[in-house]
């Protein structure tokens, strides 16, 4: 092993940079980069098509490090192959404002395709990349020009495979036959707590074979075996491939390799010196890499040549298929058609003119059906329940049966669905939406957070939004979920009250390029509200005056969703009794608070302290709008099992309660 290690100078450069950076930061995980260095060398130097000088080249292969705690593996690869990641960046590993954060963070440095913090989500993102590649290729490739043709390579570890989200995503990947997804499993048998056989005894090969994957096994330190397995993976076009790589964690460290000691802690100065000797490294200087090794790793010329070849291919495509080429460029740029606003506004106006009193889940389906013909980049899907959350529309085509389709039947996989959608968004060319009951958002919660963190345009359709769900009972009745979503940074939560607000919410969600949106929709029918053209335009500001006071303003009622109808009924009663009350519909509080101060003041005048908020969810969120002097009508407990009307009466979310609350304040 010693002679073999000394001969692996290119891979050893990864080991040197990883252990030095972790030691310098006094924090990190050196074991995985050192153990996977041989796999990484083969994949990155021989197979991965990428251009370090243009990290966003459309037809590049995607690389995902799902075991993101081993981030120094990726940083070393980016640095060595010629990306804009300097040795100083490596030295700043885990330091404030550095490109080299503790886990790879999307947007921090070129070449980082996704943020893989929580284990398991990286492989789910990779499934999303592969799904996007296959679908985009089917939509745009021609018999004489396969303009979209690339692979997704993913590294993962034991922790990723223990997390349930990997089961969800990999099961679906096999069902969909994502043959251009190649995954390398770092089978080192070690986690932070020690040898995993005491808590992870799965037969991983059989598991993935049952998922309809090709499964191969190699010595993760034998370059020829890794090379042949990768070639076999590329030859299998109907199934994704898992390559099980038996490795030694921390390989090269004489006293810590193969042990949990090197998993999540620096090796220590003395052990690093011993490791340098074990590797036959020519210098004791930290971070030193010889020029000949940099030259061996440099992929800039190769990458530029590969991209130039594709650019020539695209020029030919553009000449023969100008319409498709223009559409592909538009979609890859994330831009909406130039007439989108016009089409959307006409649809919103038609909703106002029709005045339908329907469930907002049905209003959402109508909006999807109206926008989808103009937006072929929409790639929707639901975690089962499509007939309940109404996310299928007449012209939807499932990708299971139509490779060029626009709808994914995700099955009961809420977490996997959302993490896959993040990968689809990151790939480019699509606007993904997901769907389930609001209560089951809890399964997907961490992936929703990741789309917000990565600033991705993912739209989440969450229906059955309150105790209005009714007889299914408290396990299915969301109470605290909307407040949780609203408190997520860089995330917009819409709870519309009728068809018009629902259509406007879809319009804004589709236009929001740097944040995800959740649409919170009702099971039950909701009353249509009358509006002027000015009020319709103001919906996009997150909140607006739906009903203005008669005479002097005494009190303000703030409501969302199904409770807007209660607020309007209370308004009518109070106005008849001579009170000066206005109703503010606030479908998206997060957007409202970003408006200019003058507009906020025009909707919620600061001198009016008599304020009542009403929403069939947890009450605490609304104190920011009503203050300690105001009142909130909503939920302070979980729900119960009964018809919706009985539940609203039981929990005191009624017109009468709103009227009494206003009277008590004025």
XYZ file of C-alpha atoms in Angstrom:
666
model
C 0.000 0.000 0.000
C 2.866 2.388 0.803
C 4.409 2.061 -2.660
C 1.017 2.353 -4.289
C 0.216 5.511 -2.343
C 3.506 7.148 -3.316
C 2.736 6.414 -6.958
C -0.624 8.197 -6.733
C 0.727 11.710 -6.713
C -2.291 13.295 -8.415
C -4.743 11.798 -5.948
C -2.380 12.548 -3.070
C -2.657 16.260 -3.888
C -6.291 16.029 -2.772
C -5.225 14.331 0.453
C -2.599 16.983 1.164
C -4.928 19.930 0.557
C -7.751 18.330 2.544
C -5.769 17.518 5.661
C -3.918 20.859 5.616
C -7.111 22.906 5.192
C -8.922 21.064 7.972
C -5.928 21.436 10.254
C -5.619 25.136 9.443
C -9.304 25.681 10.209
C -9.080 23.369 13.240
C -12.425 22.073 12.021
C -13.722 19.792 9.308
C -13.767 16.274 7.895
C -10.500 15.069 6.336
C -11.386 11.363 6.191
C -13.812 11.326 3.258
C -11.659 13.438 0.899
C -8.623 11.293 1.670
C -10.563 8.085 1.195
C -12.321 9.137 -2.038
C -9.328 10.846 -3.670
C -8.630 7.929 -6.022
C -12.238 7.792 -7.221
C -12.287 11.552 -7.688
C -9.111 11.515 -9.764
C -10.543 9.028 -12.250
C -13.922 10.740 -12.536
C -12.651 14.318 -12.780
C -9.581 13.774 -14.954
C -10.969 11.146 -17.317
C -14.755 11.346 -17.497
C -16.263 14.598 -16.248
C -16.980 17.058 -19.092
C -16.645 20.550 -17.668
C -14.977 23.860 -18.404
C -13.341 25.500 -15.386
C -13.412 28.855 -17.191
C -17.158 28.655 -17.790
C -18.784 26.872 -14.884
C -22.285 27.475 -16.312
C -21.742 25.856 -19.714
C -25.190 24.417 -20.480
C -24.150 20.927 -21.572
C -21.555 20.306 -18.876
C -21.742 17.188 -16.776
C -23.035 17.819 -13.276
C -21.131 16.722 -10.180
C -22.776 16.442 -6.766
C -20.955 15.736 -3.503
C -23.858 14.386 -1.466
C -21.620 13.621 1.518
C -21.010 17.354 1.731
C -19.116 17.216 5.018
C -16.215 16.054 2.818
C -16.299 19.460 1.140
C -12.528 19.739 0.907
C -12.673 17.009 -1.718
C -14.714 19.276 -3.981
C -12.693 22.393 -3.164
C -9.444 20.581 -3.922
C -10.856 19.353 -7.245
C -12.038 22.814 -8.247
C -8.711 24.350 -7.314
C -6.575 21.722 -9.036
C -8.565 21.591 -12.275
C -8.459 25.352 -12.832
C -11.614 26.932 -11.436
C -11.596 30.375 -9.849
C -10.721 28.925 -6.450
C -7.248 29.954 -5.344
C -4.879 28.481 -2.819
C -5.775 31.399 -0.546
C -9.408 30.298 -0.793
C -8.338 26.814 0.303
C -6.419 28.334 3.208
C -9.574 30.246 4.195
C -11.571 27.017 4.511
C -14.463 27.461 6.975
C -13.654 31.118 7.575
C -16.147 33.995 7.381
C -16.997 35.184 3.854
C -14.777 32.568 2.213
C -15.772 30.651 -0.908
C -14.887 27.451 0.929
C -17.598 27.082 3.538
C -17.862 24.065 5.815
C -20.215 22.416 3.347
C -20.393 23.285 -0.365
C -22.751 26.250 -0.726
C -24.329 26.984 -4.097
C -23.343 30.422 -5.351
C -20.236 30.743 -3.199
C -17.803 29.468 -5.830
C -17.889 28.430 -9.474
C -18.349 24.706 -9.924
C -20.540 24.122 -6.882
C -23.745 22.788 -8.429
C -25.847 22.555 -5.272
C -25.771 23.052 -1.524
C -25.410 19.602 0.036
C -25.602 20.202 3.746
C -28.094 17.737 5.244
C -27.115 14.222 4.225
C -29.206 12.523 1.577
C -30.436 15.623 -0.164
C -27.457 15.751 -2.504
C -28.326 12.412 -4.096
C -31.943 13.597 -4.382
C -30.704 16.779 -6.097
C -28.665 14.573 -8.425
C -31.818 12.664 -9.349
C -33.358 16.043 -10.169
C -30.397 16.944 -12.391
C -30.697 13.644 -14.239
C -34.470 13.990 -14.591
C -34.066 17.503 -15.996
C -31.393 16.356 -18.467
C -33.516 13.467 -19.735
C -36.667 15.558 -20.078
C -34.947 18.552 -21.658
C -33.167 16.265 -24.108
C -36.461 14.658 -25.104
C -38.022 18.072 -25.639
C -35.206 19.584 -27.713
C -32.963 16.913 -29.232
C -33.284 16.084 -32.916
C -32.403 12.906 -34.782
C -29.379 14.663 -36.283
C -28.393 16.747 -33.247
C -28.508 15.676 -29.591
C -27.936 19.164 -28.247
C -28.650 18.131 -24.629
C -26.471 15.177 -23.703
C -24.655 15.059 -20.384
C -24.225 12.959 -17.260
C -24.794 13.512 -13.566
C -22.069 12.122 -11.301
C -22.708 11.882 -7.574
C -20.555 10.867 -4.609
C -22.301 9.727 -1.423
C -21.569 7.971 1.835
C -23.161 5.771 4.475
C -24.969 8.709 6.058
C -26.716 9.597 2.793
C -27.921 6.020 2.445
C -29.239 5.925 6.012
C -31.341 9.047 5.468
C -34.817 8.194 4.221
C -34.779 10.812 1.494
C -32.222 8.728 -0.425
C -34.655 5.802 -0.491
C -37.396 8.050 -1.863
C -35.273 9.633 -4.570
C -33.312 6.564 -5.680
C -36.438 4.427 -5.888
C -38.003 6.955 -8.256
C -34.783 7.288 -10.266
C -34.873 3.585 -11.020
C -38.539 3.712 -11.966
C -37.857 6.609 -14.341
C -34.857 4.850 -15.890
C -32.421 7.729 -15.424
C -29.550 6.047 -17.232
C -27.246 9.072 -17.144
C -27.084 9.131 -13.353
C -23.877 7.545 -12.018
C -23.396 7.329 -8.254
C -20.239 6.359 -6.351
C -20.810 5.010 -2.839
C -17.926 5.596 -0.440
C -18.272 2.300 1.402
C -15.775 2.916 4.199
C -17.842 1.495 7.060
C -17.204 4.453 9.364
C -19.338 7.308 10.684
C -18.696 9.738 13.522
C -19.890 7.203 16.094
C -17.570 4.481 14.777
C -18.045 1.334 12.714
C -21.483 1.493 11.100
C -22.139 -2.248 11.032
C -23.749 -1.909 14.463
C -26.501 0.362 13.075
C -26.328 0.021 9.292
C -26.433 -3.571 8.089
C -28.425 -3.064 4.873
C -27.526 -5.060 1.794
C -27.030 -1.917 -0.286
C -26.466 -3.799 -3.532
C -29.738 -5.705 -3.263
C -31.540 -2.560 -2.238
C -30.481 -0.698 -5.368
C -31.004 -3.707 -7.619
C -34.590 -3.785 -6.367
C -34.856 -0.116 -7.348
C -33.977 -1.105 -10.948
C -30.409 0.201 -10.770
C -27.297 -1.353 -12.238
C -24.997 -2.143 -9.306
C -21.224 -2.588 -9.625
C -18.595 -3.144 -6.939
C -14.952 -2.048 -7.038
C -11.905 -1.442 -4.918
C -12.196 2.306 -4.388
C -8.414 2.656 -4.513
C -7.925 0.740 -7.776
C -8.036 3.242 -10.615
C -8.456 0.615 -13.321
C -11.470 -0.926 -11.578
C -13.018 2.519 -11.112
C -12.384 3.343 -14.776
C -13.956 0.126 -16.081
C -16.974 0.499 -13.789
C -17.547 4.058 -14.978
C -17.383 2.908 -18.597
C -19.916 0.171 -17.813
C -22.148 2.743 -16.134
C -22.098 4.956 -19.225
C -22.870 1.943 -21.415
C -26.069 1.216 -19.438
C -28.591 3.685 -20.839
C -31.811 2.367 -19.284
C -30.838 2.276 -15.620
C -28.970 4.530 -13.208
C -25.794 2.976 -11.841
C -24.495 2.614 -8.299
C -20.780 1.875 -8.046
C -20.003 0.534 -4.587
C -16.436 1.595 -3.832
C -14.774 -0.160 -0.922
C -12.489 2.465 0.581
C -10.405 3.225 3.639
C -11.432 6.470 5.312
C -8.488 8.806 5.829
C -6.238 6.684 3.611
C -2.603 7.682 4.106
C -2.827 8.551 7.772
C -0.741 5.824 9.496
C -2.515 5.929 12.852
C -5.992 7.179 11.997
C -6.965 5.720 8.624
C -9.916 3.352 8.818
C -11.049 4.871 12.118
C -13.655 7.380 13.230
C -10.789 9.568 14.541
C -10.302 11.038 11.065
C -13.982 11.415 10.169
C -14.853 14.754 11.711
C -11.708 16.180 13.279
C -8.276 17.419 12.180
C -5.544 14.804 12.022
C -3.193 16.848 14.189
C 0.219 18.311 13.330
C 2.197 15.187 14.206
C -0.104 12.851 12.284
C 0.005 15.141 9.255
C 3.807 14.917 9.254
C 3.588 11.121 9.356
C 1.003 11.173 6.561
C 3.255 13.281 4.344
C 5.972 10.691 4.780
C 3.510 7.866 4.086
C 2.459 9.573 0.856
C 6.039 10.312 -0.132
C 5.189 13.997 -0.423
C 8.229 16.050 -1.322
C 7.604 19.037 0.920
C 6.644 19.573 4.540
C 5.255 23.013 3.688
C 1.485 23.150 4.261
C -0.627 23.460 1.100
C 2.351 22.836 -1.173
C 1.506 21.197 -4.535
C 4.278 20.744 -7.146
C 3.875 22.441 -10.532
C 3.916 19.140 -12.416
C 0.893 17.966 -10.440
C -0.969 21.204 -11.171
C -0.201 20.637 -14.863
C -1.472 17.070 -14.681
C -4.747 18.217 -13.126
C -5.345 21.326 -15.269
C -8.548 20.859 -17.293
C -8.858 24.350 -18.769
C -7.719 23.512 -22.298
C -9.665 20.248 -22.387
C -12.755 21.950 -20.989
C -12.570 24.838 -23.437
C -12.208 22.379 -26.314
C -15.256 20.410 -25.172
C -17.346 23.541 -24.811
C -16.189 24.880 -28.182
C -17.227 21.625 -29.824
C -20.653 21.951 -28.248
C -20.890 25.610 -29.317
C -20.268 24.525 -32.902
C -22.901 21.852 -32.489
C -25.335 24.434 -31.148
C -24.601 26.775 -34.055
C -25.613 23.988 -36.421
C -28.725 23.348 -34.302
C -29.552 27.046 -34.355
C -29.248 27.207 -38.132
C -31.514 24.224 -38.695
C -33.954 24.749 -35.838
C -34.004 28.483 -35.025
C -37.322 28.422 -33.147
C -36.270 25.572 -30.866
C -32.842 27.123 -30.323
C -34.329 30.452 -29.263
C -36.742 28.680 -26.929
C -33.946 26.618 -25.394
C -31.827 29.707 -24.764
C -34.787 31.512 -23.189
C -35.491 28.642 -20.861
C -31.873 28.088 -19.880
C -31.653 31.796 -19.032
C -34.670 31.414 -16.741
C -36.582 34.114 -18.595
C -40.352 34.099 -19.114
C -41.869 34.828 -22.551
C -42.043 38.546 -23.324
C -45.840 38.515 -23.323
C -46.214 36.601 -20.062
C -47.447 39.590 -18.037
C -50.091 40.370 -20.659
C -51.387 36.797 -20.757
C -51.337 36.514 -16.965
C -53.141 39.809 -16.428
C -55.835 38.858 -18.930
C -56.385 35.590 -17.081
C -56.550 37.348 -13.712
C -59.123 39.797 -15.098
C -61.179 36.913 -16.476
C -61.218 35.367 -12.995
C -62.554 38.634 -11.581
C -65.179 38.855 -14.314
C -66.372 35.266 -13.810
C -66.674 35.728 -10.069
C -66.579 32.017 -9.273
C -66.842 30.861 -5.669
C -64.674 27.755 -5.770
C -61.941 26.193 -3.678
C -58.577 27.850 -4.190
C -57.101 24.419 -4.992
C -59.465 24.388 -7.996
C -58.573 27.989 -8.788
C -54.918 26.908 -8.767
C -55.633 24.127 -11.245
C -57.333 26.656 -13.510
C -54.262 28.897 -13.288
C -51.908 26.030 -14.162
C -54.069 25.136 -17.154
C -54.027 28.778 -18.272
C -50.266 29.319 -17.895
C -48.867 25.915 -18.937
C -49.462 26.322 -22.697
C -47.363 29.482 -22.629
C -44.726 27.995 -20.319
C -43.460 24.619 -21.582
C -40.753 24.877 -18.922
C -43.279 24.038 -16.219
C -42.466 20.583 -14.816
C -45.094 19.823 -12.224
C -45.697 16.947 -9.911
C -47.437 15.722 -6.814
C -46.602 13.283 -4.033
C -49.669 11.243 -4.926
C -52.933 13.124 -4.120
C -53.069 14.816 -7.546
C -56.826 14.283 -7.605
C -57.114 16.083 -4.280
C -54.635 18.923 -4.673
C -55.712 19.360 -8.315
C -52.275 19.759 -9.857
C -52.978 17.715 -12.961
C -54.465 19.568 -15.885
C -56.020 18.339 -19.140
C -52.905 18.587 -21.297
C -50.395 17.293 -18.738
C -48.137 14.443 -19.879
C -46.459 12.185 -17.361
C -42.721 11.743 -17.835
C -43.107 8.065 -16.913
C -44.764 7.400 -20.267
C -43.595 10.428 -22.245
C -39.917 11.350 -21.977
C -40.776 14.856 -23.188
C -43.590 15.226 -20.649
C -44.292 17.957 -18.121
C -45.622 16.116 -15.078
C -44.023 13.780 -12.537
C -46.038 11.294 -10.501
C -43.751 11.343 -7.462
C -45.671 8.803 -5.420
C -45.875 9.252 -1.662
C -42.427 10.844 -1.410
C -42.842 14.413 -0.144
C -39.243 14.926 0.964
C -37.725 13.231 -2.061
C -40.053 15.119 -4.400
C -39.028 18.517 -3.052
C -35.306 17.760 -3.033
C -35.579 16.402 -6.588
C -37.399 19.579 -7.627
C -34.496 21.590 -6.216
C -32.174 19.659 -8.524
C -34.475 20.291 -11.488
C -34.434 24.029 -10.762
C -30.653 24.066 -10.337
C -30.156 22.254 -13.629
C -31.963 24.975 -15.557
C -34.534 24.933 -18.319
C -37.487 24.200 -16.047
C -39.717 25.777 -13.421
C -40.656 22.874 -11.167
C -43.665 22.762 -8.901
C -44.479 20.194 -6.242
C -47.710 19.408 -4.450
C -49.131 17.725 -1.373
C -51.407 18.508 1.566
C -50.074 21.345 3.710
C -49.736 19.008 6.679
C -47.323 16.810 4.739
C -45.109 19.789 4.044
C -43.548 18.735 7.333
C -41.980 15.757 5.559
C -40.525 18.103 2.932
C -39.598 20.930 5.296
C -35.836 20.641 5.069
C -35.844 20.588 1.271
C -38.085 23.683 1.223
C -35.509 25.380 3.407
C -32.744 24.354 1.016
C -34.511 25.845 -2.012
C -34.809 29.106 -0.069
C -31.152 28.944 0.961
C -30.089 28.336 -2.642
C -32.463 31.003 -4.035
C -34.204 28.599 -6.402
C -37.511 29.130 -8.180
C -39.478 26.147 -6.908
C -43.235 26.443 -6.426
C -44.894 24.348 -3.718
C -48.640 23.764 -3.952
C -49.989 22.963 -0.490
C -53.707 22.286 -0.230
C -56.169 21.433 2.556
C -54.802 24.421 4.386
C -56.492 24.547 7.815
C -59.038 23.005 10.157
C -61.296 23.475 7.131
C -59.954 20.060 6.122
C -62.596 18.730 8.488
C -63.205 15.127 9.411
C -59.692 13.801 8.819
C -58.882 15.300 12.182
C -55.957 16.932 13.960
C -53.278 14.706 12.418
C -54.183 16.135 9.006
C -55.178 19.661 10.008
C -52.280 22.116 9.668
C -52.056 24.703 12.434
C -48.464 25.910 12.760
C -47.219 25.148 9.228
C -48.066 28.471 7.556
C -46.305 30.445 10.294
C -43.262 28.193 9.907
C -43.126 28.844 6.171
C -43.580 32.586 6.650
C -40.654 32.659 9.049
C -38.313 31.034 6.525
C -35.875 33.566 5.045
C -36.049 34.135 1.287
C -39.328 32.280 0.936
C -42.754 33.629 -0.042
C -45.971 32.171 1.356
C -49.242 32.960 -0.403
C -52.630 32.148 1.138
C -55.145 33.531 -1.379
C -58.815 34.076 -0.621
C -60.377 33.411 -4.035
C -59.745 32.750 -7.726
C -58.332 36.201 -8.399
C -55.770 36.169 -5.606
C -54.829 32.597 -6.550
C -54.140 33.572 -10.161
C -52.130 36.595 -9.016
C -50.154 34.390 -6.632
C -49.253 32.028 -9.468
C -48.191 34.957 -11.622
C -45.865 36.335 -8.944
C -44.491 32.882 -8.094
C -43.598 32.223 -11.725
C -41.870 35.606 -11.983
C -39.903 35.204 -8.749
C -36.543 33.913 -9.972
C -34.481 33.946 -6.777
C -36.784 32.457 -4.153
C -39.233 29.587 -3.753
C -42.951 30.144 -3.240
C -45.529 28.128 -1.331
C -49.174 28.432 -2.330
C -51.493 27.621 0.580
C -54.850 26.549 -0.810
C -58.240 25.564 0.537
C -60.168 22.337 0.274
C -63.528 24.101 0.642
C -65.174 26.614 -1.678
C -64.418 30.273 -0.906
C -66.522 33.287 -1.741
C -65.526 35.543 -4.616
C -64.641 39.105 -3.617
C -65.461 42.227 -5.606
C -62.492 44.398 -6.622
C -61.509 47.349 -8.750
C -58.689 47.190 -11.275
C -56.480 49.078 -8.817
C -57.154 46.524 -6.093
C -56.320 43.679 -8.463
C -52.986 45.319 -9.260
C -52.251 45.750 -5.550
C -52.614 42.024 -4.840
C -49.052 41.591 -6.114
C -47.858 43.854 -3.282
C -48.794 41.158 -0.777
C -51.616 43.038 0.965
C -54.179 45.662 0.031
C -57.351 47.317 1.216
C -60.180 45.050 0.104
C -62.979 46.994 1.805
C -62.536 50.633 2.784
C -64.044 52.278 5.849
C -67.120 54.463 5.654
C -66.176 57.710 7.351
C -63.448 57.914 9.960
C -61.223 54.851 10.267
C -61.637 53.231 13.689
C -60.346 49.679 13.219
C -58.626 47.346 10.750
C -59.380 43.671 10.158
C -56.551 41.675 8.592
C -57.331 38.285 7.082
C -56.047 35.662 4.674
C -57.489 32.760 2.737
C -60.830 31.383 3.860
C -61.031 33.895 6.708
C -61.295 36.868 4.335
C -64.947 35.937 3.897
C -65.428 36.100 7.681
C -63.720 39.476 7.737
C -65.988 40.808 4.999
C -69.093 39.568 6.789
C -67.901 41.272 9.967
C -67.172 44.422 7.969
C -70.734 44.525 6.685
C -72.158 44.109 10.181
C -69.888 46.705 11.765
C -70.392 49.211 8.939
C -74.166 48.920 9.316
C -73.667 49.695 13.008
C -71.701 52.844 12.145
C -68.146 51.674 12.835
C -65.390 52.886 10.515
C -63.741 49.576 9.666
C -61.546 48.459 6.783
C -60.609 44.967 5.680
C -57.065 44.241 4.574
C -56.519 41.051 2.630
C -52.920 39.918 3.166
C -52.258 36.905 0.926
C -48.454 37.279 1.213
C -47.137 39.015 4.301
C -43.485 38.562 3.298
C -43.971 40.547 0.101
C -46.065 43.185 1.834
C -43.351 44.050 4.363
C -40.914 44.632 1.482
C -43.063 47.405 0.001
C -42.242 51.093 0.283
C -43.091 52.589 3.633
C -45.694 54.902 2.100
C -47.652 51.987 0.682
C -47.505 50.026 3.939
C -48.759 53.101 5.772
C -51.591 53.553 3.276
C -52.798 50.005 3.964
C -52.093 49.830 7.707
C -52.012 53.406 9.060
C -49.791 53.377 12.126
C -52.117 55.600 14.143
C -54.882 52.973 14.032
C -54.087 50.684 16.942
C -57.411 48.857 16.930
C -56.496 45.879 14.793
C -57.857 42.355 14.575
C -56.212 39.549 12.631
C -58.132 36.417 11.743
C -56.651 33.219 10.335
C -57.380 29.556 11.024
C -53.793 28.898 12.037
C -51.474 29.569 14.953
C -52.011 33.071 16.305
C -48.523 34.186 17.386
C -47.324 35.195 13.921
C -49.854 38.023 13.679
C -48.618 40.101 16.622
C -46.168 41.802 14.244
C -49.169 43.351 12.457
C -51.685 43.929 15.266
C -49.268 44.725 18.095
C -49.836 43.894 21.719
C -52.919 46.126 21.754
C -54.670 44.184 19.009
C -56.506 40.877 18.982
C -55.966 37.698 17.023
C -58.634 35.150 16.231
C -57.151 31.802 15.316
C -55.784 28.561 16.710
C -53.888 28.050 19.950
C -54.326 24.257 20.005
C -54.419 21.404 17.528
C -57.671 20.688 15.717
C -60.391 18.084 16.103
C -62.246 15.661 13.845
C -65.581 17.078 12.666
C -67.128 18.839 9.671
C -65.434 22.152 8.859
C -68.364 24.389 9.840
C -68.571 22.770 13.259
C -64.845 23.173 13.791
C -64.819 26.880 12.946
C -67.662 27.400 15.419
C -66.001 25.224 18.053
C -62.730 27.131 17.885
C -64.393 30.529 17.742
C -63.261 31.483 14.258
C -66.518 33.113 13.246
C -67.976 36.353 11.983
C -69.458 36.996 15.402
C -66.071 36.581 17.060
C -64.500 39.091 14.682
C -67.310 41.599 15.313
C -66.958 41.280 19.070
C -63.167 41.601 18.905
C -63.415 44.840 16.910
C -66.049 46.266 19.247
C -63.898 45.498 22.271
C -61.094 47.591 20.769
C -63.105 50.630 19.628
